[in-house]
mmCIF file of C-alpha atoms in Angstrom:
data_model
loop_
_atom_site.group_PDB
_atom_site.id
_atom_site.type_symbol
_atom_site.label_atom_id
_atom_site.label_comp_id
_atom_site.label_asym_id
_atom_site.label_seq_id
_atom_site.Cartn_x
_atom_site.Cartn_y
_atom_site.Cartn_z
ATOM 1 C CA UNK A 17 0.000 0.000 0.000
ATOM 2 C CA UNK A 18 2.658 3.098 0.760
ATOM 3 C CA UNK A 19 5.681 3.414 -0.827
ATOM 4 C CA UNK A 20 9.225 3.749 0.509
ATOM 5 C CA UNK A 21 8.485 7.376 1.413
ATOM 6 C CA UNK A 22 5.408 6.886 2.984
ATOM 7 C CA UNK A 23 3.464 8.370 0.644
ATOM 8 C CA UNK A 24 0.614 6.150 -1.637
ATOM 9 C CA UNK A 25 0.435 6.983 -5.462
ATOM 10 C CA UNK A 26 -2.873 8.749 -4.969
ATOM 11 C CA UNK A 27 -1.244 11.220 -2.763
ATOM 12 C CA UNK A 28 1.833 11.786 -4.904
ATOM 13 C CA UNK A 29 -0.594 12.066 -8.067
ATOM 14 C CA UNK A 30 -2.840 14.787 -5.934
ATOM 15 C CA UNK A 31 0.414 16.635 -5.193
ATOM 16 C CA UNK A 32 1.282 16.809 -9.228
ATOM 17 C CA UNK A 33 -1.794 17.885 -9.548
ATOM 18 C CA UNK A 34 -2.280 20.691 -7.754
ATOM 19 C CA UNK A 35 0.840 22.014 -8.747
ATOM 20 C CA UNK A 36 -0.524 21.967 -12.071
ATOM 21 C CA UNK A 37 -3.027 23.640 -10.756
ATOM 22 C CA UNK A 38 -1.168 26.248 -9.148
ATOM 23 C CA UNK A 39 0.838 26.537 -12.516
ATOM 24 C CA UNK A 40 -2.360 26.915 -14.256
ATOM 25 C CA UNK A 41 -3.733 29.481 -11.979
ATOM 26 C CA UNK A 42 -0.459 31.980 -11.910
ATOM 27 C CA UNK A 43 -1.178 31.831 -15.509
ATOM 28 C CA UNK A 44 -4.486 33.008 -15.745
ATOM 29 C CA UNK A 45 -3.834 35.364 -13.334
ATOM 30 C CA UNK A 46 -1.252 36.809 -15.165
ATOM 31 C CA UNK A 47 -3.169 37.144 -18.277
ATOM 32 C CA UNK A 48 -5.710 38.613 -16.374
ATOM 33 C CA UNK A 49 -3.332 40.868 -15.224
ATOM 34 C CA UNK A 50 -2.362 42.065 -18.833
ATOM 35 C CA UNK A 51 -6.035 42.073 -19.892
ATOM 36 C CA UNK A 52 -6.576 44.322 -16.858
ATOM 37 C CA UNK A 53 -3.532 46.763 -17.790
ATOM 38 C CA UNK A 54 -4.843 46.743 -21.441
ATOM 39 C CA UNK A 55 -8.382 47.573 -20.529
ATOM 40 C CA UNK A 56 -7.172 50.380 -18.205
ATOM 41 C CA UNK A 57 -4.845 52.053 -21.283
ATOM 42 C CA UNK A 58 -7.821 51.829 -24.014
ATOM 43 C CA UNK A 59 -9.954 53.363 -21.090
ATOM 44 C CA UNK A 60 -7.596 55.802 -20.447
ATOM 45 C CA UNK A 61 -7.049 56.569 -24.223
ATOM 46 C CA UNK A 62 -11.004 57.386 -24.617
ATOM 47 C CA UNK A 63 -10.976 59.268 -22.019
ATOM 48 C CA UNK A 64 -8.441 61.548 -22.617
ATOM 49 C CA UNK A 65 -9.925 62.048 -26.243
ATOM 50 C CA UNK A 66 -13.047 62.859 -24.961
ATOM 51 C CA UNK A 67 -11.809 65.105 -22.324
ATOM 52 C CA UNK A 68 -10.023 66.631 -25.730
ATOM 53 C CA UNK A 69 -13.527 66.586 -27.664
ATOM 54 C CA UNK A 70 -15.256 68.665 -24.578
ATOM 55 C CA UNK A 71 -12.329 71.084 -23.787
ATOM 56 C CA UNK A 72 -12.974 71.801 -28.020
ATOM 57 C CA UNK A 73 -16.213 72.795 -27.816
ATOM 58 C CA UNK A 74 -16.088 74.679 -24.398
ATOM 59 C CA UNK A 75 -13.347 76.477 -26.484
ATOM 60 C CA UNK A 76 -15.777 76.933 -29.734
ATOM 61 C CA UNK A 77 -18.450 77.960 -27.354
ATOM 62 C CA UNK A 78 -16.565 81.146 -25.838
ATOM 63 C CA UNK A 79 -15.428 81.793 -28.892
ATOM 64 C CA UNK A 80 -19.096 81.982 -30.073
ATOM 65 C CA UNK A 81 -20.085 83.877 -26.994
ATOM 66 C CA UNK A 82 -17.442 86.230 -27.337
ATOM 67 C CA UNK A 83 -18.155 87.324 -30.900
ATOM 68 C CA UNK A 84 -21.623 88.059 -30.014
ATOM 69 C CA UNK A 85 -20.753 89.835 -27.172
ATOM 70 C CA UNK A 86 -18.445 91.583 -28.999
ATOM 71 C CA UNK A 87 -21.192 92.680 -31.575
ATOM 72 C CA UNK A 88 -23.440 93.579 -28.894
ATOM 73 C CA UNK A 89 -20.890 96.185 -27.819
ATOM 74 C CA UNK A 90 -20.303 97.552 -31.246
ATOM 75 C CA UNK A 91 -24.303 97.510 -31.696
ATOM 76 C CA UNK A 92 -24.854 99.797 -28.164
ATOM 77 C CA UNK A 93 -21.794 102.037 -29.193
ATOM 78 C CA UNK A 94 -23.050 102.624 -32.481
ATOM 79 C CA UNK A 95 -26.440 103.353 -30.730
ATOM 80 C CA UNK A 96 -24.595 105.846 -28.076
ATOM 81 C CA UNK A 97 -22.392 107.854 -30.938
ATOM 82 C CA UNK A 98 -25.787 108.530 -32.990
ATOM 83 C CA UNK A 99 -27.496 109.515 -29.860
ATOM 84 C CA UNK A 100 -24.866 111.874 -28.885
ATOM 85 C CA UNK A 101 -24.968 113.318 -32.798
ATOM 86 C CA UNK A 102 -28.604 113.792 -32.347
ATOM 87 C CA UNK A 103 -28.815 115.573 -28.759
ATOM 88 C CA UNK A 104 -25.313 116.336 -27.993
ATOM 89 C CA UNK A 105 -26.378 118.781 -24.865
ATOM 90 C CA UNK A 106 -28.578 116.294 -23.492
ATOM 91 C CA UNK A 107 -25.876 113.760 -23.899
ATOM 92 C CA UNK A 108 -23.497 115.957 -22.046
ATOM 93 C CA UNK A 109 -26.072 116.927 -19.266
ATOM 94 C CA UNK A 110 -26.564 112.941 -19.011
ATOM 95 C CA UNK A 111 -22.875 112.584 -18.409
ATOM 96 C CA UNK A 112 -22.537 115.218 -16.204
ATOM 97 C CA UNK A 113 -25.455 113.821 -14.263
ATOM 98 C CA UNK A 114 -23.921 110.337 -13.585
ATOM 99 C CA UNK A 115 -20.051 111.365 -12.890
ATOM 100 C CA UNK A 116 -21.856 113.466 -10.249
ATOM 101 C CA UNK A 117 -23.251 110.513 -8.841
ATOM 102 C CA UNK A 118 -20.102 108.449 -9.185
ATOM 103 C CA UNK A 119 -18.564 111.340 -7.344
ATOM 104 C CA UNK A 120 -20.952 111.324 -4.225
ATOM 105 C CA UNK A 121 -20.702 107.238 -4.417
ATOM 106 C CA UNK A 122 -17.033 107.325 -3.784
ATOM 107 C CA UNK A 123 -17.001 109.942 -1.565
ATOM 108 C CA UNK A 124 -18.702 107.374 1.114
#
């Protein structure tokens, strides 16, 4: 029944085979491992080119926003200059008016 060292073959054939086992398992854990890594760089990669996509159109967007802001400005200028060419004393009385109230503003 045993052998000279006490072992049977059963036990000796268990042994084997859980170190083929073992083998078998460092394995898949280390292709898990690179599957993990590979997963993590692709994610990383669309992530980043997203992040790229959105910073793009924030960018387009203030660009956009800026234009029409800066057309509004142009738009209320042109409006000011023709008003001062049409009542130029009233315009100045206006001005007066409101540096006076600056005046008492800062004054406090």
């Amino acid at each position: 029944m045993a052998t000279a060292a006490g072992k049977s073959p059963n036990e000796s054939r268990t042994n084997s085979d859980l170190e083929a086992d073992i083998r078998q398992l460092k394995a898949d854990i280390q292709k898990l491992t690179e599957q993990l890594a590979e997963t993590g760089q692709h994610g990383y990669g669309a992530a980043r080119r997203v992040a790229a996509e959105g910073v793009e159109q924030l960018r387009a967007q203030g660009e956009a926003a800026f234009d029409t802001l800066r057309g509004n400005a142009k738009d209320i200028e042109a409006q000011v200059a023709a008003s001062v060419r049409e009542k130029p004393v009233t315009s100045l009385a206006i001005a007066a008016g409101v540096g006076f109230l600056f005046a008492l503003l800062a004054r406090r």
